[in-house]
PDB file of C-alpha atoms in Angstrom:
ATOM      1  CA  MET M   1      28.085 -47.846 -40.973  1.00  0.00           C
ATOM      2  CA  ASN M   2      28.724 -50.092 -38.026  1.00  0.00           C
ATOM      3  CA  ARG M   3      25.891 -51.720 -36.007  1.00  0.00           C
ATOM      4  CA  ILE M   4      26.356 -49.432 -32.908  1.00  0.00           C
ATOM      5  CA  PHE M   5      26.510 -46.393 -34.699  1.00  0.00           C
ATOM      6  CA  HIS M   6      23.465 -47.303 -36.803  1.00  0.00           C
ATOM      7  CA  ALA M   7      21.411 -48.288 -33.599  1.00  0.00           C
ATOM      8  CA  GLY M   8      22.429 -44.997 -32.085  1.00  0.00           C
ATOM      9  CA  LEU M   9      21.379 -42.860 -35.074  1.00  0.00           C
ATOM     10  CA  VAL M  10      18.116 -44.761 -35.322  1.00  0.00           C
ATOM     11  CA  ALA M  11      17.256 -44.170 -31.606  1.00  0.00           C
ATOM     12  CA  VAL M  12      18.157 -40.518 -31.644  1.00  0.00           C
ATOM     13  CA  ALA M  13      16.340 -39.784 -34.846  1.00  0.00           C
ATOM     14  CA  VAL M  14      13.305 -41.499 -33.315  1.00  0.00           C
ATOM     15  CA  CYS M  15      13.582 -39.606 -30.223  1.00  0.00           C
ATOM     16  CA  LEU M  16      13.835 -36.195 -32.145  1.00  0.00           C
ATOM     17  CA  VAL M  17      10.942 -36.973 -34.245  1.00  0.00           C
ATOM     18  CA  LEU M  18       8.821 -37.847 -31.193  1.00  0.00           C
ATOM     19  CA  LEU M  19       9.700 -34.671 -29.535  1.00  0.00           C
ATOM     20  CA  ARG M  20       8.135 -32.944 -32.461  1.00  0.00           C
ATOM     21  CA  VAL M  21       5.138 -35.129 -33.271  1.00  0.00           C
ATOM     22  CA  ASN M  22       4.004 -35.681 -29.776  1.00  0.00           C
ATOM     23  CA  ALA M  23       4.686 -32.103 -28.657  1.00  0.00           C
ATOM     24  CA  TYR M  24       0.958 -31.705 -27.760  1.00  0.00           C
ATOM     25  CA  ALA M  25       0.589 -34.925 -25.915  1.00  0.00           C
ATOM     26  CA  PHE M  26       0.133 -32.825 -22.787  1.00  0.00           C
ATOM     27  CA  ASP M  27      -0.406 -29.208 -22.204  1.00  0.00           C
ATOM     28  CA  SER M  28       2.598 -27.706 -24.161  1.00  0.00           C
ATOM     29  CA  GLY M  29       0.905 -24.332 -24.103  1.00  0.00           C
ATOM     30  CA  THR M  30       1.421 -24.100 -20.363  1.00  0.00           C
ATOM     31  CA  LEU M  31       5.149 -25.131 -20.612  1.00  0.00           C
ATOM     32  CA  ARG M  32       5.777 -22.813 -23.667  1.00  0.00           C
ATOM     33  CA  ASP M  33       4.273 -19.869 -21.837  1.00  0.00           C
ATOM     34  CA  ALA M  34       6.472 -20.662 -18.756  1.00  0.00           C
ATOM     35  CA  VAL M  35       9.604 -20.793 -20.831  1.00  0.00           C
ATOM     36  CA  MET M  36       8.779 -17.504 -22.769  1.00  0.00           C
ATOM     37  CA  MET M  37       8.139 -15.784 -19.378  1.00  0.00           C
ATOM     38  CA  GLU M  38      11.523 -16.765 -18.100  1.00  0.00           C
ATOM     39  CA  GLU M  39      13.122 -15.576 -21.346  1.00  0.00           C
ATOM     40  CA  LYS M  40      11.398 -12.130 -20.728  1.00  0.00           C
ATOM     41  CA  ARG M  41      12.358 -12.078 -17.271  1.00  0.00           C
ATOM     42  CA  LEU M  42      16.189 -12.853 -17.877  1.00  0.00           C
ATOM     43  CA  GLY M  43      16.249 -11.170 -21.178  1.00  0.00           C
ATOM     44  CA  ALA M  44      17.641 -14.364 -22.432  1.00  0.00           C
ATOM     45  CA  ARG M  45      17.284 -16.980 -25.007  1.00  0.00           C
ATOM     46  CA  ILE M  46      16.110 -20.338 -23.463  1.00  0.00           C
ATOM     47  CA  GLY M  47      15.863 -23.699 -25.065  1.00  0.00           C
ATOM     48  CA  VAL M  48      14.129 -26.656 -23.505  1.00  0.00           C
ATOM     49  CA  ALA M  49      13.447 -30.315 -24.521  1.00  0.00           C
ATOM     50  CA  VAL M  50      11.475 -32.903 -22.466  1.00  0.00           C
ATOM     51  CA  LEU M  51      11.009 -36.464 -23.302  1.00  0.00           C
ATOM     52  CA  ASP M  52       8.871 -39.288 -21.618  1.00  0.00           C
ATOM     53  CA  THR M  53      10.753 -42.427 -21.718  1.00  0.00           C
ATOM     54  CA  SER M  54       7.588 -44.521 -21.342  1.00  0.00           C
ATOM     55  CA  ASP M  55       6.018 -43.437 -24.655  1.00  0.00           C
ATOM     56  CA  GLY M  56       8.220 -40.858 -26.473  1.00  0.00           C
ATOM     57  CA  SER M  57       5.965 -38.126 -25.871  1.00  0.00           C
ATOM     58  CA  GLY M  58       7.655 -34.689 -25.384  1.00  0.00           C
ATOM     59  CA  PHE M  59       7.825 -31.114 -25.633  1.00  0.00           C
ATOM     60  CA  GLU M  60      10.582 -28.704 -27.192  1.00  0.00           C
ATOM     61  CA  TYR M  61      10.975 -24.907 -27.219  1.00  0.00           C
ATOM     62  CA  LYS M  62      13.723 -23.771 -29.362  1.00  0.00           C
ATOM     63  CA  GLY M  63      14.799 -27.328 -29.256  1.00  0.00           C
ATOM     64  CA  SER M  64      16.776 -27.106 -32.515  1.00  0.00           C
ATOM     65  CA  GLU M  65      18.561 -23.868 -31.739  1.00  0.00           C
ATOM     66  CA  ARG M  66      22.341 -24.149 -30.677  1.00  0.00           C
ATOM     67  CA  PHE M  67      23.466 -23.335 -27.217  1.00  0.00           C
ATOM     68  CA  PRO M  68      26.770 -23.477 -25.509  1.00  0.00           C
ATOM     69  CA  ILE M  69      27.272 -27.036 -24.053  1.00  0.00           C
ATOM     70  CA  ASN M  70      29.308 -25.779 -21.104  1.00  0.00           C
ATOM     71  CA  SER M  71      29.887 -28.649 -18.611  1.00  0.00           C
ATOM     72  CA  THR M  72      26.979 -30.688 -19.647  1.00  0.00           C
ATOM     73  CA  HIS M  73      29.612 -32.151 -21.971  1.00  0.00           C
ATOM     74  CA  LYS M  74      31.051 -33.854 -18.995  1.00  0.00           C
ATOM     75  CA  ALA M  75      28.341 -36.454 -18.767  1.00  0.00           C
ATOM     76  CA  PHE M  76      28.706 -37.485 -22.318  1.00  0.00           C
ATOM     77  CA  LEU M  77      32.573 -37.475 -22.004  1.00  0.00           C
ATOM     78  CA  CYS M  78      32.342 -39.877 -19.191  1.00  0.00           C
ATOM     79  CA  GLY M  79      29.979 -41.992 -21.421  1.00  0.00           C
ATOM     80  CA  ALA M  80      32.636 -42.083 -23.920  1.00  0.00           C
ATOM     81  CA  LEU M  81      35.137 -43.358 -21.565  1.00  0.00           C
ATOM     82  CA  LEU M  82      32.705 -46.042 -20.189  1.00  0.00           C
ATOM     83  CA  GLN M  83      32.051 -47.157 -23.783  1.00  0.00           C
ATOM     84  CA  GLN M  84      35.791 -47.832 -24.117  1.00  0.00           C
ATOM     85  CA  VAL M  85      35.715 -49.594 -20.825  1.00  0.00           C
ATOM     86  CA  ASP M  86      33.070 -51.659 -22.166  1.00  0.00           C
ATOM     87  CA  SER M  87      35.096 -52.492 -25.285  1.00  0.00           C
ATOM     88  CA  ARG M  88      38.087 -53.369 -22.928  1.00  0.00           C
ATOM     89  CA  ILE M  89      40.169 -50.608 -24.473  1.00  0.00           C
ATOM     90  CA  LEU M  90      40.457 -48.796 -21.134  1.00  0.00           C
ATOM     91  CA  SER M  91      39.739 -49.675 -17.551  1.00  0.00           C
ATOM     92  CA  LEU M  92      38.253 -47.567 -14.762  1.00  0.00           C
ATOM     93  CA  ALA M  93      41.237 -48.772 -12.655  1.00  0.00           C
ATOM     94  CA  ASP M  94      43.797 -47.167 -14.751  1.00  0.00           C
ATOM     95  CA  THR M  95      45.415 -44.161 -13.008  1.00  0.00           C
ATOM     96  CA  ALA M  96      46.586 -40.633 -14.090  1.00  0.00           C
ATOM     97  CA  VAL M  97      49.318 -38.556 -12.500  1.00  0.00           C
ATOM     98  CA  ILE M  98      48.469 -34.857 -12.490  1.00  0.00           C
ATOM     99  CA  HIS M  99      50.944 -32.109 -12.309  1.00  0.00           C
ATOM    100  CA  GLU M 100      50.335 -28.527 -11.140  1.00  0.00           C
ATOM    101  CA  GLY M 101      50.855 -27.177 -14.504  1.00  0.00           C
ATOM    102  CA  ASP M 102      47.859 -29.328 -15.744  1.00  0.00           C
ATOM    103  CA  LEU M 103      45.445 -27.536 -13.301  1.00  0.00           C
ATOM    104  CA  VAL M 104      42.657 -25.304 -14.792  1.00  0.00           C
ATOM    105  CA  THR M 105      40.285 -22.976 -12.998  1.00  0.00           C
ATOM    106  CA  TYR M 106      37.834 -24.883 -10.849  1.00  0.00           C
ATOM    107  CA  SER M 107      39.200 -28.234 -10.006  1.00  0.00           C
ATOM    108  CA  PRO M 108      38.191 -28.852  -6.464  1.00  0.00           C
ATOM    109  CA  VAL M 109      39.094 -32.660  -6.475  1.00  0.00           C
ATOM    110  CA  THR M 110      42.067 -32.835  -8.682  1.00  0.00           C
ATOM    111  CA  GLU M 111      43.805 -30.133  -7.059  1.00  0.00           C
ATOM    112  CA  LYS M 112      44.249 -32.507  -4.055  1.00  0.00           C
ATOM    113  CA  TYR M 113      45.692 -35.233  -6.235  1.00  0.00           C
ATOM    114  CA  LEU M 114      48.846 -33.672  -7.641  1.00  0.00           C
ATOM    115  CA  ALA M 115      52.010 -35.815  -8.334  1.00  0.00           C
ATOM    116  CA  PRO M 116      53.416 -38.067  -7.197  1.00  0.00           C
ATOM    117  CA  ARG M 117      49.999 -38.950  -6.187  1.00  0.00           C
ATOM    118  CA  ALA M 118      47.841 -40.942  -8.671  1.00  0.00           C
ATOM    119  CA  ILE M 119      44.169 -40.902  -9.318  1.00  0.00           C
ATOM    120  CA  ALA M 120      42.001 -43.595 -10.943  1.00  0.00           C
ATOM    121  CA  TYR M 121      39.754 -42.722 -14.026  1.00  0.00           C
ATOM    122  CA  SER M 122      36.728 -43.812 -11.959  1.00  0.00           C
ATOM    123  CA  GLU M 123      37.408 -41.120  -9.513  1.00  0.00           C
ATOM    124  CA  LEU M 124      38.210 -38.614 -12.416  1.00  0.00           C
ATOM    125  CA  CYS M 125      34.828 -39.350 -13.906  1.00  0.00           C
ATOM    126  CA  LYS M 126      33.191 -39.009 -10.606  1.00  0.00           C
ATOM    127  CA  ALA M 127      35.061 -35.599 -10.059  1.00  0.00           C
ATOM    128  CA  ALA M 128      34.072 -34.388 -13.481  1.00  0.00           C
ATOM    129  CA  VAL M 129      30.219 -35.409 -13.334  1.00  0.00           C
ATOM    130  CA  SER M 130      29.516 -35.053  -9.552  1.00  0.00           C
ATOM    131  CA  TYR M 131      31.758 -31.922  -8.830  1.00  0.00           C
ATOM    132  CA  SER M 132      32.170 -30.515 -12.322  1.00  0.00           C
ATOM    133  CA  ASP M 133      35.982 -30.506 -11.873  1.00  0.00           C
ATOM    134  CA  ASN M 134      37.538 -29.091 -14.961  1.00  0.00           C
ATOM    135  CA  THR M 135      41.019 -30.562 -14.705  1.00  0.00           C
ATOM    136  CA  ALA M 136      39.370 -34.155 -14.427  1.00  0.00           C
ATOM    137  CA  ALA M 137      37.343 -33.465 -17.481  1.00  0.00           C
ATOM    138  CA  ASN M 138      40.541 -32.491 -19.460  1.00  0.00           C
ATOM    139  CA  VAL M 139      42.434 -35.607 -18.344  1.00  0.00           C
ATOM    140  CA  VAL M 140      39.524 -37.854 -19.506  1.00  0.00           C
ATOM    141  CA  VAL M 141      39.352 -36.137 -22.767  1.00  0.00           C
ATOM    142  CA  ASP M 142      43.044 -36.718 -23.338  1.00  0.00           C
ATOM    143  CA  ARG M 143      42.549 -40.476 -22.244  1.00  0.00           C
ATOM    144  CA  ILE M 144      39.929 -41.153 -24.585  1.00  0.00           C
ATOM    145  CA  GLY M 145      41.723 -39.950 -27.597  1.00  0.00           C
ATOM    146  CA  GLY M 146      40.809 -36.158 -27.621  1.00  0.00           C
ATOM    147  CA  VAL M 147      37.866 -34.016 -28.774  1.00  0.00           C
ATOM    148  CA  ALA M 148      37.877 -36.014 -32.088  1.00  0.00           C
ATOM    149  CA  ALA M 149      37.011 -39.123 -29.828  1.00  0.00           C
ATOM    150  CA  PHE M 150      34.365 -37.243 -27.932  1.00  0.00           C
ATOM    151  CA  ASN M 151      32.588 -36.303 -31.234  1.00  0.00           C
ATOM    152  CA  ARG M 152      32.830 -39.963 -32.476  1.00  0.00           C
ATOM    153  CA  PHE M 153      31.028 -41.035 -29.458  1.00  0.00           C
ATOM    154  CA  MET M 154      28.276 -38.458 -29.924  1.00  0.00           C
ATOM    155  CA  GLN M 155      27.950 -39.909 -33.377  1.00  0.00           C
ATOM    156  CA  SER M 156      27.725 -43.373 -32.052  1.00  0.00           C
ATOM    157  CA  LEU M 157      24.634 -41.980 -30.123  1.00  0.00           C
ATOM    158  CA  GLY M 158      23.202 -41.044 -33.548  1.00  0.00           C
ATOM    159  CA  ASP M 159      23.984 -37.388 -32.633  1.00  0.00           C
ATOM    160  CA  SER M 160      25.549 -35.386 -35.527  1.00  0.00           C
ATOM    161  CA  VAL M 161      24.637 -31.971 -34.003  1.00  0.00           C
ATOM    162  CA  THR M 162      26.544 -31.964 -30.552  1.00  0.00           C
ATOM    163  CA  ARG M 163      30.171 -30.805 -30.829  1.00  0.00           C
ATOM    164  CA  MET M 164      33.122 -30.405 -28.806  1.00  0.00           C
ATOM    165  CA  ASP M 165      36.032 -28.219 -30.139  1.00  0.00           C
ATOM    166  CA  ARG M 166      37.909 -27.204 -27.086  1.00  0.00           C
ATOM    167  CA  LYS M 167      38.722 -28.293 -23.568  1.00  0.00           C
ATOM    168  CA  GLU M 168      38.311 -26.485 -20.289  1.00  0.00           C
ATOM    169  CA  PRO M 169      37.989 -23.607 -19.672  1.00  0.00           C
ATOM    170  CA  GLU M 170      37.817 -22.436 -23.343  1.00  0.00           C
ATOM    171  CA  ILE M 171      34.711 -24.783 -23.995  1.00  0.00           C
ATOM    172  CA  ASN M 172      32.830 -22.336 -21.742  1.00  0.00           C
ATOM    173  CA  GLU M 173      33.338 -19.153 -23.870  1.00  0.00           C
ATOM    174  CA  GLY M 174      29.777 -19.208 -25.050  1.00  0.00           C
ATOM    175  CA  ILE M 175      30.220 -16.313 -27.802  1.00  0.00           C
ATOM    176  CA  PRO M 176      26.643 -15.774 -29.415  1.00  0.00           C
ATOM    177  CA  GLY M 177      26.641 -17.413 -33.027  1.00  0.00           C
ATOM    178  CA  ASP M 178      29.754 -19.310 -32.464  1.00  0.00           C
ATOM    179  CA  LEU M 179      29.103 -23.001 -33.547  1.00  0.00           C
ATOM    180  CA  ARG M 180      32.140 -24.359 -31.602  1.00  0.00           C
ATOM    181  CA  ASP M 181      31.289 -26.361 -28.361  1.00  0.00           C
ATOM    182  CA  THR M 182      27.550 -26.287 -28.979  1.00  0.00           C
ATOM    183  CA  THR M 183      24.549 -28.430 -28.757  1.00  0.00           C
ATOM    184  CA  THR M 184      20.726 -28.115 -28.978  1.00  0.00           C
ATOM    185  CA  PRO M 185      18.285 -29.036 -26.223  1.00  0.00           C
ATOM    186  CA  SER M 186      16.653 -31.578 -28.327  1.00  0.00           C
ATOM    187  CA  ALA M 187      20.009 -33.268 -29.496  1.00  0.00           C
ATOM    188  CA  ALA M 188      21.158 -33.211 -25.747  1.00  0.00           C
ATOM    189  CA  ALA M 189      18.105 -34.724 -24.474  1.00  0.00           C
ATOM    190  CA  ALA M 190      17.978 -37.567 -27.222  1.00  0.00           C
ATOM    191  CA  SER M 191      21.594 -38.426 -26.747  1.00  0.00           C
ATOM    192  CA  LEU M 192      21.174 -38.560 -22.935  1.00  0.00           C
ATOM    193  CA  HIS M 193      18.355 -40.901 -23.565  1.00  0.00           C
ATOM    194  CA  ALA M 194      20.477 -43.138 -25.962  1.00  0.00           C
ATOM    195  CA  MET M 195      23.363 -43.055 -23.570  1.00  0.00           C
ATOM    196  CA  LEU M 196      21.558 -44.119 -20.378  1.00  0.00           C
ATOM    197  CA  PHE M 197      18.594 -46.280 -21.858  1.00  0.00           C
ATOM    198  CA  GLY M 198      19.966 -47.506 -25.130  1.00  0.00           C
ATOM    199  CA  LYS M 199      22.391 -50.059 -26.104  1.00  0.00           C
ATOM    200  CA  VAL M 200      25.614 -47.995 -26.520  1.00  0.00           C
ATOM    201  CA  LEU M 201      26.800 -48.715 -22.921  1.00  0.00           C
ATOM    202  CA  SER M 202      26.523 -51.767 -20.887  1.00  0.00           C
ATOM    203  CA  GLU M 203      23.887 -51.748 -18.223  1.00  0.00           C
ATOM    204  CA  ASP M 204      26.563 -51.642 -15.522  1.00  0.00           C
ATOM    205  CA  SER M 205      28.173 -48.606 -17.202  1.00  0.00           C
ATOM    206  CA  ALA M 206      24.764 -46.788 -17.791  1.00  0.00           C
ATOM    207  CA  GLU M 207      23.913 -47.468 -14.075  1.00  0.00           C
ATOM    208  CA  LEU M 208      27.462 -46.034 -12.902  1.00  0.00           C
ATOM    209  CA  LEU M 209      27.090 -42.938 -15.103  1.00  0.00           C
ATOM    210  CA  ALA M 210      23.610 -42.396 -13.600  1.00  0.00           C
ATOM    211  CA  GLU M 211      24.877 -42.883 -10.070  1.00  0.00           C
ATOM    212  CA  TRP M 212      27.526 -40.018 -10.905  1.00  0.00           C
ATOM    213  CA  MET M 213      24.829 -37.762 -12.107  1.00  0.00           C
ATOM    214  CA  LYS M 214      22.604 -38.537  -8.960  1.00  0.00           C
ATOM    215  CA  GLY M 215      25.621 -37.492  -6.801  1.00  0.00           C
ATOM    216  CA  ASP M 216      25.837 -34.075  -8.556  1.00  0.00           C
ATOM    217  CA  ALA M 217      26.986 -31.722  -5.700  1.00  0.00           C
ATOM    218  CA  VAL M 218      26.665 -28.445  -7.579  1.00  0.00           C
ATOM    219  CA  ALA M 219      23.014 -28.618  -8.785  1.00  0.00           C
ATOM    220  CA  ASN M 220      20.891 -28.068  -5.659  1.00  0.00           C
ATOM    221  CA  ALA M 221      19.945 -24.619  -6.654  1.00  0.00           C
ATOM    222  CA  LEU M 222      18.394 -25.699 -10.074  1.00  0.00           C
ATOM    223  CA  LEU M 223      15.914 -28.386 -10.651  1.00  0.00           C
ATOM    224  CA  ARG M 224      16.615 -30.138  -7.445  1.00  0.00           C
ATOM    225  CA  LYS M 225      15.405 -26.976  -5.712  1.00  0.00           C
ATOM    226  CA  SER M 226      11.926 -27.709  -6.746  1.00  0.00           C
ATOM    227  CA  LEU M 227      11.950 -31.515  -7.011  1.00  0.00           C
ATOM    228  CA  PRO M 228       8.850 -32.979  -5.115  1.00  0.00           C
ATOM    229  CA  THR M 229       9.691 -35.022  -2.164  1.00  0.00           C
ATOM    230  CA  GLY M 230      10.185 -38.671  -2.844  1.00  0.00           C
ATOM    231  CA  TRP M 231      11.539 -38.132  -6.355  1.00  0.00           C
ATOM    232  CA  SER M 232      15.127 -38.479  -7.443  1.00  0.00           C
ATOM    233  CA  ILE M 233      17.149 -36.880 -10.256  1.00  0.00           C
ATOM    234  CA  ALA M 234      20.404 -37.675 -11.987  1.00  0.00           C
ATOM    235  CA  ASP M 235      21.669 -34.404 -13.631  1.00  0.00           C
ATOM    236  CA  LYS M 236      24.645 -32.445 -15.037  1.00  0.00           C
ATOM    237  CA  THR M 237      24.951 -28.660 -14.944  1.00  0.00           C
ATOM    238  CA  GLY M 238      26.989 -26.142 -16.793  1.00  0.00           C
ATOM    239  CA  ALA M 239      27.837 -22.570 -16.940  1.00  0.00           C
ATOM    240  CA  GLY M 240      29.777 -20.114 -19.133  1.00  0.00           C
ATOM    241  CA  GLY M 241      30.187 -16.862 -20.662  1.00  0.00           C
ATOM    242  CA  ASN M 242      27.556 -14.508 -22.067  1.00  0.00           C
ATOM    243  CA  GLY M 243      25.179 -15.609 -19.434  1.00  0.00           C
ATOM    244  CA  SER M 244      25.058 -19.274 -20.335  1.00  0.00           C
ATOM    245  CA  ARG M 245      23.681 -21.800 -17.972  1.00  0.00           C
ATOM    246  CA  SER M 246      22.471 -25.368 -18.629  1.00  0.00           C
ATOM    247  CA  ILE M 247      21.323 -28.634 -17.190  1.00  0.00           C
ATOM    248  CA  ILE M 248      20.725 -32.050 -18.698  1.00  0.00           C
ATOM    249  CA  ALA M 249      18.777 -34.491 -16.294  1.00  0.00           C
ATOM    250  CA  VAL M 250      16.879 -37.708 -15.785  1.00  0.00           C
ATOM    251  CA  VAL M 251      14.074 -37.328 -13.422  1.00  0.00           C
ATOM    252  CA  TYR M 252      12.698 -40.320 -11.699  1.00  0.00           C
ATOM    253  CA  PRO M 253       9.033 -39.857 -10.320  1.00  0.00           C
ATOM    254  CA  PRO M 254       7.979 -42.475  -7.961  1.00  0.00           C
ATOM    255  CA  ALA M 255       6.449 -45.619  -9.679  1.00  0.00           C
ATOM    256  CA  LYS M 256       6.737 -43.825 -12.987  1.00  0.00           C
ATOM    257  CA  SER M 257       8.925 -44.110 -16.066  1.00  0.00           C
ATOM    258  CA  PRO M 258      11.826 -41.616 -16.213  1.00  0.00           C
ATOM    259  CA  TRP M 259      11.766 -38.428 -17.904  1.00  0.00           C
ATOM    260  CA  ILE M 260      14.551 -36.601 -19.832  1.00  0.00           C
ATOM    261  CA  VAL M 261      14.916 -32.875 -19.423  1.00  0.00           C
ATOM    262  CA  SER M 262      17.355 -30.477 -20.940  1.00  0.00           C
ATOM    263  CA  ILE M 263      17.424 -26.742 -20.436  1.00  0.00           C
ATOM    264  CA  TYR M 264      19.882 -24.338 -21.951  1.00  0.00           C
ATOM    265  CA  ILE M 265      20.091 -20.582 -21.229  1.00  0.00           C
ATOM    266  CA  ALA M 266      22.212 -18.053 -23.251  1.00  0.00           C
ATOM    267  CA  GLU M 267      22.758 -14.385 -23.856  1.00  0.00           C
ATOM    268  CA  THR M 268      21.639 -12.789 -20.888  1.00  0.00           C
ATOM    269  CA  LYS M 269      23.021 -10.341 -18.222  1.00  0.00           C
ATOM    270  CA  ALA M 270      21.264 -12.029 -15.476  1.00  0.00           C
ATOM    271  CA  THR M 271      23.225 -13.090 -12.392  1.00  0.00           C
ATOM    272  CA  MET M 272      24.004 -16.917 -11.872  1.00  0.00           C
ATOM    273  CA  ALA M 273      21.536 -16.845  -9.054  1.00  0.00           C
ATOM    274  CA  GLU M 274      18.747 -15.432 -11.357  1.00  0.00           C
ATOM    275  CA  ARG M 275      19.474 -18.088 -13.848  1.00  0.00           C
ATOM    276  CA  ASN M 276      19.414 -20.682 -11.261  1.00  0.00           C
ATOM    277  CA  GLU M 277      16.178 -19.584  -9.940  1.00  0.00           C
ATOM    278  CA  SER M 278      14.690 -19.582 -13.487  1.00  0.00           C
ATOM    279  CA  ILE M 279      15.509 -23.099 -14.073  1.00  0.00           C
ATOM    280  CA  ALA M 280      14.068 -24.090 -10.474  1.00  0.00           C
ATOM    281  CA  ARG M 281      10.881 -22.238 -11.739  1.00  0.00           C
ATOM    282  CA  LEU M 282      10.727 -24.240 -14.917  1.00  0.00           C
ATOM    283  CA  GLY M 283      11.143 -27.370 -12.789  1.00  0.00           C
ATOM    284  CA  GLN M 284       8.036 -26.251 -10.826  1.00  0.00           C
ATOM    285  CA  VAL M 285       5.977 -26.101 -14.148  1.00  0.00           C
ATOM    286  CA  LEU M 286       7.554 -29.427 -15.554  1.00  0.00           C
ATOM    287  CA  PHE M 287       7.182 -31.726 -12.742  1.00  0.00           C
ATOM    288  CA  PRO M 288       3.379 -31.804 -12.380  1.00  0.00           C
ATOM    289  CA  VAL M 289       3.412 -33.068 -15.878  1.00  0.00           C
ATOM    290  CA  MET M 290       5.421 -36.029 -14.927  1.00  0.00           C
ATOM    291  CA  GLN M 291       3.210 -37.292 -12.362  1.00  0.00           C
TER     292      GLN M 291
END
């Protein structure tokens, strides 16, 4: 077992344990009631994990249940690319040429960069993370070595739970009970913590990834809607079939340590707007805990 993998494994294992052991470090009953209320309101299954980076205290509700990973995988995907950049295997200045046949649904950035025009991988990751561009994500997957390379990166974070089996748009199918392309709220939160605050990425790469997430242009209706004035957030959202909706985030209260949040919704007939409102309401309950 190499040093990076071992360090990541220990970090994620510690986070997962702390999420359970310290689940009552604050009023988890209120949080649990809020999530259960949203489940009833949407007729959905909802999983939540929250982690205070200052002391490891946390909360989870259905934190070990599997949910469709949706586009939240794009943050981890670009973390995988940045790890290879740190190892000097790849460069963010490398470019790709995208042909019309490469385009998949929802590609607002890459559809403007068709051959013979080239686009740098730095811009592809920004497109994937900040704009949830699906073609950009697929090009990055191919560049790092395919879905197997993505899964190896997750393992380097100590995450043996999260898995990617398909690319966009099939990754978003979200069939109930299907293990493919899934994660758990606790695994996603722990892996986000390990990726941005651990030693798997260089400080510069972790900061760049966080900046892409802070620039998320498609997340205003979720946690950002209820974010208190003066706070900041770095997030990545996702959506897919069978009512799946998701977000992973780092929340930065003023003069406080950051908090990690992951929320996954599945198996509901609620509209996208209703799912977004549900996540925003959960933010209204979560944010006071972080003050």
